[in-house]
Amino acid sequence: MSEPTILFQYVLHLADDVLILGHRNSEWTGHGPILEQDIAISNIALDLIGQARNFYQYAAQLSNERGISATEDSLAYLRDGWDFRNCLLVEQTNGDWAKTILRQFFFSAHQIDLYEQLAKGGDATLAAIGAKAYKEAIYHLRWSSEWVIRLGDGTEESHARMVRALDELWKFTGELHTPAPYELWASGSGTGPDLPILRLKWEERVKNIFDEAGLTYPATQWMQTGGKEGRHTEQLGYILAEMQFLQRAYPECEW
Amino acid sequence: MRMVMEHQHHSAAVSVTEIRSLLKEVNDPEVPVLSILDLGIVRDIKADGDTVEIVITPTYSGCPAMDMIRMEIAAVLGRHGYGNARITTVLSPAWTTEWMSQEGKDKLKAYGIAPPTPLQQVCHTKLFHREEAIQCPHCQSYHTSLISEFGSTACKALYRCEDCKEPFDYFKCH
């Protein structure tokens, strides 16, 4: 695969991860457990979708340079499920507050190191997006870490819900650090980080928070993968059906 | 910020000083007491002959005000004869509250929003620890507590004063 093509795929993967997670979080808007936390999760959604726009704009530029017409909107709204390269974790349903929090925590604990490394990488545009978004990821990680501790070390009910969320989500965490071909290219070319090294940092972060939250760090088990190469769980289709409806039904409509 | 020399030879030469003073009229739509200059998001004003380029940067990646700010800049400059101004966005270096002017901080406080603390203070505290000394913009007390790290816009947090009991926004250190 040519270098522009593989860079395009890498950028799309980065964009899809934050768009899909941002969309999931935005489903809480108006439904949060209390007003302040409704605002918090909506703010996090806004940050993630803003990051996605930056990545999609770059991906569209790369595509146009290769003579394939694209815009940030066409990439977000007009691709089908098998073209999305987000990891399986971010497309999982919101469930209860515990599951949403834990999903955000797992992702932020990964994103913070990923973006810190992107900021030091050899691609100037990705470095700029990464450096900017890194500062936002700090808030997200802090907020979600505190919630994991609050719920894990809270009441019998909240602890039980965290344990259930962990049981539902753990199998999707391995994919965060299982490199897809474009991620191997990214680390090889100095564009992005080496995921196995990031994995060690992620495990340490998660173990530290789990210790405080009274949650048991699960033993190694078989992990679900495939999202980063377009093989998704059933959940992605429902997100796209809702997110893309307007542009599919009324192409190029604006407001 | 890089200074751009005026082109004296051109009859319609653009004055960077004039452009800068016009930009004082463009306010942040979400914090209308601040101009975009106060906010520190204008990164450069480039003038070449009769063309002008304004370089801006977003506060947060998802700041929904950016499109409106671009439109406002174009409208204000257009009213003053700079209809062909180009407005470009850069992401690097990433915006920081360090770029907010002292005038901007004073305006925020007078408006009832606690201004950001200087960056050299503890910005990224440990879990459950909070930034110290966020002063209530109403009664000046430092006896305040955080309600939520995320407020009505991405750039603000929600605080409460334990003395005058008023809630207030804090423009968070970033």
Coordinates of C-alpha atoms in Angstrom, one line a residue:
Chain A
M1 CA 0.0 0.0 0.0
S2 CA 1.3 3.4 -0.9
E3 CA 2.3 5.8 1.9
P4 CA -0.4 8.4 1.3
T5 CA -3.1 5.7 1.4
I6 CA -1.9 4.1 4.6
L7 CA -1.5 7.6 6.3
F8 CA -5.1 8.3 5.1
Q9 CA -6.3 5.1 6.8
Y10 CA -4.4 5.9 10.0
V11 CA -5.9 9.4 10.2
L12 CA -9.4 7.9 9.5
H13 CA -8.9 5.4 12.4
L14 CA -8.0 8.3 14.7
A15 CA -11.0 10.3 13.6
D16 CA -13.5 7.4 13.8
D17 CA -12.5 6.5 17.3
V18 CA -13.3 10.0 18.7
L19 CA -16.3 10.6 16.5
I20 CA -18.0 7.3 17.6
L21 CA -17.2 7.8 21.3
G22 CA -18.2 11.4 21.0
H23 CA -21.5 10.4 19.5
R24 CA -22.1 7.8 22.2
N25 CA -21.4 10.3 24.9
S26 CA -23.7 12.8 23.3
E27 CA -26.6 10.3 23.7
W28 CA -26.5 11.3 27.4
T29 CA -27.2 15.0 26.6
G30 CA -30.5 15.7 28.4
H31 CA -30.4 12.3 30.2
G32 CA -27.4 12.6 32.6
P33 CA -27.9 11.5 36.2
I34 CA -27.6 15.1 37.5
L35 CA -27.4 18.4 35.6
E36 CA -23.7 19.0 36.3
Q37 CA -22.7 15.5 35.0
D38 CA -25.0 15.8 32.0
I39 CA -23.0 19.0 31.2
A40 CA -19.7 17.2 31.8
I41 CA -20.4 14.3 29.5
S42 CA -21.8 16.6 26.9
N43 CA -18.6 18.8 27.1
I44 CA -16.5 15.6 26.7
A45 CA -18.6 14.7 23.7
L46 CA -18.0 18.1 22.2
D47 CA -14.2 17.9 22.7
L48 CA -14.1 14.4 21.1
I49 CA -16.2 15.5 18.1
G50 CA -14.1 18.6 17.7
Q51 CA -11.0 16.4 17.6
A52 CA -12.7 14.2 15.1
R53 CA -13.4 17.2 12.8
N54 CA -9.7 18.1 12.9
F55 CA -8.7 14.5 11.9
Y56 CA -11.4 14.3 9.2
Q57 CA -10.4 17.6 7.7
Y58 CA -6.9 16.3 7.4
A59 CA -8.1 12.9 6.0
A60 CA -10.2 14.8 3.4
Q61 CA -7.2 16.9 2.4
L62 CA -5.1 13.7 2.0
S63 CA -7.9 12.1 -0.1
N64 CA -8.3 15.2 -2.3
E65 CA -4.5 15.2 -2.9
R66 CA -4.9 11.7 -4.3
G67 CA -7.7 12.9 -6.6
I68 CA -10.5 11.3 -4.6
S69 CA -13.0 14.0 -3.6
A70 CA -13.9 14.0 0.1
T71 CA -14.9 16.4 2.8
E72 CA -15.0 16.0 6.6
D73 CA -18.8 15.6 6.3
S74 CA -18.7 13.0 3.5
L75 CA -16.2 10.9 5.6
A76 CA -18.4 11.1 8.7
Y77 CA -21.8 10.7 7.1
L78 CA -21.4 8.8 3.9
R79 CA -19.2 5.8 4.7
D80 CA -20.7 2.5 5.7
G81 CA -19.9 0.4 8.7
W82 CA -17.1 -1.7 7.1
D83 CA -15.3 1.5 6.2
F84 CA -15.2 2.7 9.8
R85 CA -11.9 2.0 11.6
N86 CA -12.8 2.7 15.2
C87 CA -12.0 0.2 17.9
L88 CA -14.9 -1.9 19.2
L89 CA -14.7 -0.4 22.7
V90 CA -16.0 3.1 21.6
E91 CA -19.1 1.8 19.8
Q92 CA -20.4 -0.2 22.7
T93 CA -23.8 0.9 24.1
N94 CA -23.9 3.4 26.9
G95 CA -25.6 1.0 29.4
D96 CA -25.8 2.7 32.8
W97 CA -23.6 5.5 34.1
A98 CA -21.0 3.0 35.3
K99 CA -20.6 1.5 31.9
T100 CA -20.3 4.9 30.2
I101 CA -17.8 6.0 32.7
L102 CA -15.7 2.9 32.5
R103 CA -15.7 3.0 28.6
Q104 CA -14.5 6.7 28.8
F105 CA -11.9 5.8 31.4
F106 CA -10.4 2.9 29.3
F107 CA -10.3 5.1 26.2
S108 CA -8.9 8.2 27.9
A109 CA -6.2 6.2 29.7
H110 CA -5.1 5.2 26.2
Q111 CA -5.8 8.5 24.4
I112 CA -3.6 10.5 26.7
D113 CA -0.4 8.6 25.9
L114 CA -1.4 8.2 22.2
Y115 CA -1.8 11.9 21.7
E116 CA 1.2 12.8 23.7
Q117 CA 3.2 10.6 21.3
L118 CA 1.4 11.9 18.2
A119 CA 2.4 15.4 19.3
K120 CA 6.1 14.3 19.1
G121 CA 5.6 12.4 15.9
G122 CA 6.9 13.2 12.4
D123 CA 3.6 14.3 10.8
A124 CA 3.2 18.1 11.5
T125 CA -0.6 18.1 11.2
L126 CA -1.2 15.1 13.4
A127 CA 1.3 16.5 15.9
A128 CA -0.7 19.8 16.1
I129 CA -4.0 18.0 16.5
G130 CA -2.5 15.7 19.1
A131 CA -0.9 18.5 21.1
K132 CA -4.1 20.4 21.3
A133 CA -6.3 17.4 22.1
Y134 CA -3.8 16.1 24.7
K135 CA -4.7 18.9 27.0
E136 CA -8.4 18.0 26.7
A137 CA -7.7 14.3 27.3
I138 CA -6.1 15.3 30.6
Y139 CA -9.5 16.5 31.9
H140 CA -11.4 13.5 30.5
L141 CA -9.0 11.1 32.2
R142 CA -9.1 12.9 35.5
W143 CA -12.9 13.1 35.4
S144 CA -13.5 9.5 34.5
S145 CA -10.8 8.2 36.9
E146 CA -12.6 10.0 39.8
W147 CA -15.9 8.5 38.8
V148 CA -14.4 5.0 38.5
I149 CA -13.1 5.4 42.1
R150 CA -16.3 7.0 43.3
L151 CA -18.5 4.2 42.0
G152 CA -16.1 1.3 42.6
D153 CA -15.5 2.4 46.2
G154 CA -19.0 3.7 46.7
T155 CA -22.1 1.8 47.7
E156 CA -22.8 -1.9 47.3
E157 CA -25.0 -1.0 44.3
S158 CA -22.5 1.2 42.6
H159 CA -19.7 -1.3 43.1
A160 CA -21.8 -4.1 41.7
R161 CA -22.6 -1.9 38.6
M162 CA -18.9 -1.2 38.1
V163 CA -18.1 -4.9 38.3
R164 CA -20.8 -5.6 35.7
A165 CA -19.5 -2.9 33.4
L166 CA -16.0 -4.3 33.7
D167 CA -17.3 -7.7 32.8
E168 CA -19.1 -6.3 29.7
L169 CA -16.2 -4.1 28.5
W170 CA -13.0 -5.8 29.4
K171 CA -13.0 -8.0 26.3
F172 CA -12.8 -4.9 24.1
T173 CA -9.8 -3.3 25.8
G174 CA -7.1 -5.5 24.2
E175 CA -7.8 -4.1 20.7
L176 CA -6.6 -0.6 21.9
H177 CA -3.1 -1.9 21.8
T178 CA -3.3 -4.5 19.1
P179 CA -1.8 -2.7 16.1
A180 CA -3.6 -2.7 12.8
P181 CA -1.4 -2.6 9.7
Y182 CA -1.6 1.2 9.5
E183 CA -0.6 1.5 13.1
L184 CA 2.5 -0.7 12.5
W185 CA 3.3 1.7 9.6
A186 CA 2.7 4.7 11.9
S187 CA 5.1 3.5 14.5
G188 CA 7.6 2.3 11.9
S189 CA 7.6 5.7 10.2
G190 CA 7.8 7.7 13.4
T191 CA 4.3 9.1 12.9
G192 CA 2.6 7.5 15.8
P193 CA 3.5 5.5 18.9
D194 CA 4.5 1.9 19.4
L195 CA 1.3 0.4 20.8
P196 CA 2.9 -2.5 22.8
I197 CA 4.9 0.2 24.7
L198 CA 1.7 2.2 25.3
R199 CA 0.0 -0.9 26.6
L200 CA 2.4 -1.0 29.6
K201 CA 1.5 2.6 30.5
W202 CA -2.2 1.9 30.1
E203 CA -2.1 -1.2 32.3
E204 CA -0.3 0.8 35.0
R205 CA -2.8 3.6 34.9
V206 CA -5.8 1.2 35.0
K207 CA -4.3 -0.9 37.8
N208 CA -3.6 2.2 39.9
I209 CA -7.2 3.5 39.6
F210 CA -8.6 0.0 40.1
D211 CA -6.6 -0.4 43.3
E212 CA -8.2 2.8 44.6
A213 CA -11.6 1.8 43.4
G214 CA -11.5 -1.6 44.9
L215 CA -11.9 -3.3 41.6
T216 CA -10.0 -6.4 40.6
Y217 CA -7.8 -6.0 37.5
P218 CA -9.0 -9.0 35.4
A219 CA -6.7 -11.8 34.5
T220 CA -5.6 -12.0 30.8
Q221 CA -8.4 -13.4 28.7
W222 CA -9.2 -13.7 25.0
M223 CA -9.9 -10.3 23.5
Q224 CA -12.3 -9.2 20.7
T225 CA -10.6 -7.4 17.8
G226 CA -11.5 -6.4 14.3
G227 CA -13.0 -2.9 14.6
K228 CA -9.9 -1.2 13.4
E229 CA -10.1 -3.2 10.2
G230 CA -13.8 -2.7 9.6
R231 CA -15.2 -5.8 11.4
H232 CA -17.6 -4.3 13.9
T233 CA -20.0 -5.4 16.5
E234 CA -23.7 -5.1 15.9
Q235 CA -23.7 -1.8 17.8
L236 CA -22.0 0.4 15.2
G237 CA -24.9 0.0 12.7
Y238 CA -27.3 1.5 15.1
I239 CA -25.1 4.5 15.7
L240 CA -24.6 5.1 11.9
A241 CA -28.3 4.7 11.3
E242 CA -29.0 7.6 13.7
M243 CA -26.0 9.7 13.0
Q244 CA -26.1 9.5 9.2
F245 CA -29.9 9.6 8.7
L246 CA -30.2 13.2 7.8
Q247 CA -27.4 13.3 5.2
R248 CA -28.6 10.0 3.7
A249 CA -32.3 11.1 3.4
Y250 CA -31.6 14.7 2.4
P251 CA -28.1 14.7 0.8
E252 CA -26.0 17.8 1.3
C253 CA -28.7 19.5 3.4
E254 CA -27.5 22.3 5.6
W255 CA -29.0 24.4 8.4
Chain B
M1 CA 3.4 37.5 17.8
R2 CA 5.2 38.3 14.5
M3 CA 5.1 41.9 13.4
V4 CA 4.2 42.6 9.8
M5 CA 5.6 45.7 8.2
E6 CA 3.3 48.0 6.4
H7 CA 3.9 48.2 2.7
Q8 CA 4.4 51.9 2.3
H9 CA 4.7 51.8 -1.5
H10 CA 1.1 50.6 -2.1
S11 CA -1.6 53.2 -2.2
A12 CA -4.1 50.9 -0.6
A13 CA -1.6 49.4 1.9
V14 CA -3.2 47.7 4.8
S15 CA -2.4 48.9 8.2
V16 CA -1.9 46.1 10.7
T17 CA -2.5 48.5 13.5
E18 CA -5.9 49.5 12.1
I19 CA -6.9 45.8 11.5
R20 CA -5.9 45.1 15.1
S21 CA -8.0 47.8 16.5
L22 CA -11.0 46.6 14.3
L23 CA -10.6 43.2 15.8
K24 CA -11.4 44.6 19.2
E25 CA -15.0 44.8 18.0
V26 CA -15.2 41.1 17.5
N27 CA -16.3 39.4 20.7
D28 CA -16.4 35.8 21.8
P29 CA -20.1 34.9 21.3
E30 CA -20.1 32.6 24.3
V31 CA -18.2 35.0 26.6
P32 CA -19.4 38.3 25.0
V33 CA -17.4 40.5 27.5
L34 CA -14.1 39.3 25.8
S35 CA -12.8 40.4 22.5
I36 CA -11.0 37.8 20.4
L37 CA -7.8 39.8 21.2
D38 CA -8.4 39.6 24.9
L39 CA -8.9 35.9 24.5
G40 CA -5.6 35.4 22.8
I41 CA -6.9 33.5 19.8
V42 CA -5.7 35.9 17.2
R43 CA -2.3 34.5 16.4
D44 CA -1.2 36.7 13.5
I45 CA -2.3 39.5 11.2
K46 CA -0.5 39.4 7.9
A47 CA -0.7 42.2 5.5
D48 CA 0.7 42.2 2.0
G49 CA -0.2 45.0 -0.3
D50 CA -4.0 45.3 -0.1
T51 CA -4.6 41.8 1.1
V52 CA -4.9 40.8 4.7
E53 CA -4.9 37.5 6.5
I54 CA -6.1 36.9 10.0
V55 CA -4.8 33.7 11.7
I56 CA -6.8 32.4 14.6
T57 CA -6.7 29.3 16.8
P58 CA -9.5 27.6 18.7
T59 CA -9.5 27.5 22.5
Y60 CA -10.7 23.9 22.5
S61 CA -10.8 21.4 19.6
G62 CA -14.6 21.4 19.7
C63 CA -15.2 25.1 20.4
P64 CA -18.6 25.7 18.6
A65 CA -18.0 29.4 18.4
M66 CA -15.2 29.3 15.8
D67 CA -17.5 29.5 12.8
M68 CA -19.3 32.4 14.3
I69 CA -16.1 34.1 15.1
R70 CA -14.8 33.7 11.5
M71 CA -18.1 35.2 10.2
E72 CA -17.8 38.1 12.7
I73 CA -14.3 38.9 11.7
A74 CA -15.2 38.9 8.0
A75 CA -18.3 41.1 8.7
V76 CA -16.4 43.7 10.8
L77 CA -13.5 43.9 8.3
G78 CA -15.9 43.9 5.4
R79 CA -17.7 47.0 6.9
H80 CA -14.4 48.8 6.9
G81 CA -13.4 48.0 3.4
Y82 CA -11.5 44.8 3.9
G83 CA -13.9 42.6 2.0
N84 CA -11.2 40.2 0.8
A85 CA -9.7 39.4 4.2
R86 CA -8.7 35.8 4.5
I87 CA -9.3 34.0 7.8
T88 CA -7.2 30.9 8.5
T89 CA -7.2 28.6 11.4
V90 CA -4.0 27.0 13.0
L91 CA -3.9 24.4 15.8
S92 CA -0.2 24.7 16.7
P93 CA 1.0 25.9 19.1
A94 CA -2.1 25.0 21.1
W95 CA -4.0 27.8 22.8
T96 CA -3.4 28.4 26.4
T97 CA -5.0 30.7 29.0
E98 CA -1.6 32.3 29.3
W99 CA -2.4 34.2 26.1
M100 CA -5.4 35.9 27.7
S101 CA -4.6 39.6 28.3
Q102 CA -4.7 41.1 31.7
E103 CA -7.4 43.4 30.4
G104 CA -9.4 40.3 29.4
K105 CA -8.9 38.8 32.9
D106 CA -10.1 42.1 34.5
K107 CA -13.1 42.2 32.2
L108 CA -14.0 38.5 33.1
K109 CA -13.9 39.3 36.8
A110 CA -16.1 42.4 36.4
Y111 CA -18.5 40.2 34.4
G112 CA -18.8 37.7 37.3
I113 CA -16.5 34.9 35.9
A114 CA -13.4 34.1 37.8
P115 CA -10.4 34.5 35.5
P116 CA -7.9 31.7 34.9
T117 CA -5.1 31.4 37.4
P118 CA -1.5 31.6 36.0
L119 CA -0.3 28.4 34.5
Q120 CA 2.7 28.0 36.8
Q121 CA 0.3 27.2 39.6
V122 CA -1.0 23.6 40.0
C123 CA -3.0 23.1 36.8
H124 CA -3.2 19.4 36.7
T125 CA -3.7 18.4 40.3
K126 CA -4.0 14.9 41.7
L127 CA -7.3 13.1 41.7
F128 CA -9.9 14.7 44.0
H129 CA -7.5 17.6 44.7
R130 CA -8.6 21.0 43.5
E131 CA -6.9 24.1 42.3
E132 CA -6.3 26.4 45.1
A133 CA -7.3 30.0 45.5
I134 CA -10.0 30.4 42.9
Q135 CA -11.4 33.7 44.1
C136 CA -15.1 34.4 44.1
P137 CA -15.7 37.2 41.6
H138 CA -18.6 38.5 43.6
C139 CA -17.3 38.8 47.2
Q140 CA -13.6 38.2 46.6
S141 CA -13.5 35.3 49.1
Y142 CA -11.1 32.5 48.5
H143 CA -13.3 30.1 50.4
T144 CA -14.8 28.5 47.3
S145 CA -15.4 24.9 46.1
L146 CA -15.7 23.2 42.8
I147 CA -19.1 21.9 41.8
S148 CA -18.1 20.5 38.4
E149 CA -15.0 20.5 36.3
F150 CA -17.1 21.2 33.2
G151 CA -19.3 24.2 32.9
S152 CA -21.6 25.9 30.5
T153 CA -18.9 26.0 27.8
A154 CA -15.8 23.9 27.3
C155 CA -13.5 26.6 28.8
K156 CA -15.3 27.0 32.1
A157 CA -15.8 25.1 35.4
L158 CA -18.6 25.6 37.9
Y159 CA -17.7 26.8 41.4
R160 CA -19.6 27.9 44.5
C161 CA -18.6 30.5 47.0
E162 CA -18.8 29.2 50.6
D163 CA -19.1 32.7 52.0
C164 CA -21.6 34.6 49.8
K165 CA -23.1 31.3 48.6
E166 CA -23.2 32.4 45.0
P167 CA -22.4 30.0 42.3
F168 CA -20.0 31.3 39.6
D169 CA -18.1 30.2 36.5
Y170 CA -14.3 29.8 36.6
F171 CA -12.5 30.3 33.2
K172 CA -10.3 27.3 33.8
C173 CA -6.5 27.3 33.5
H174 CA -5.6 25.5 30.2

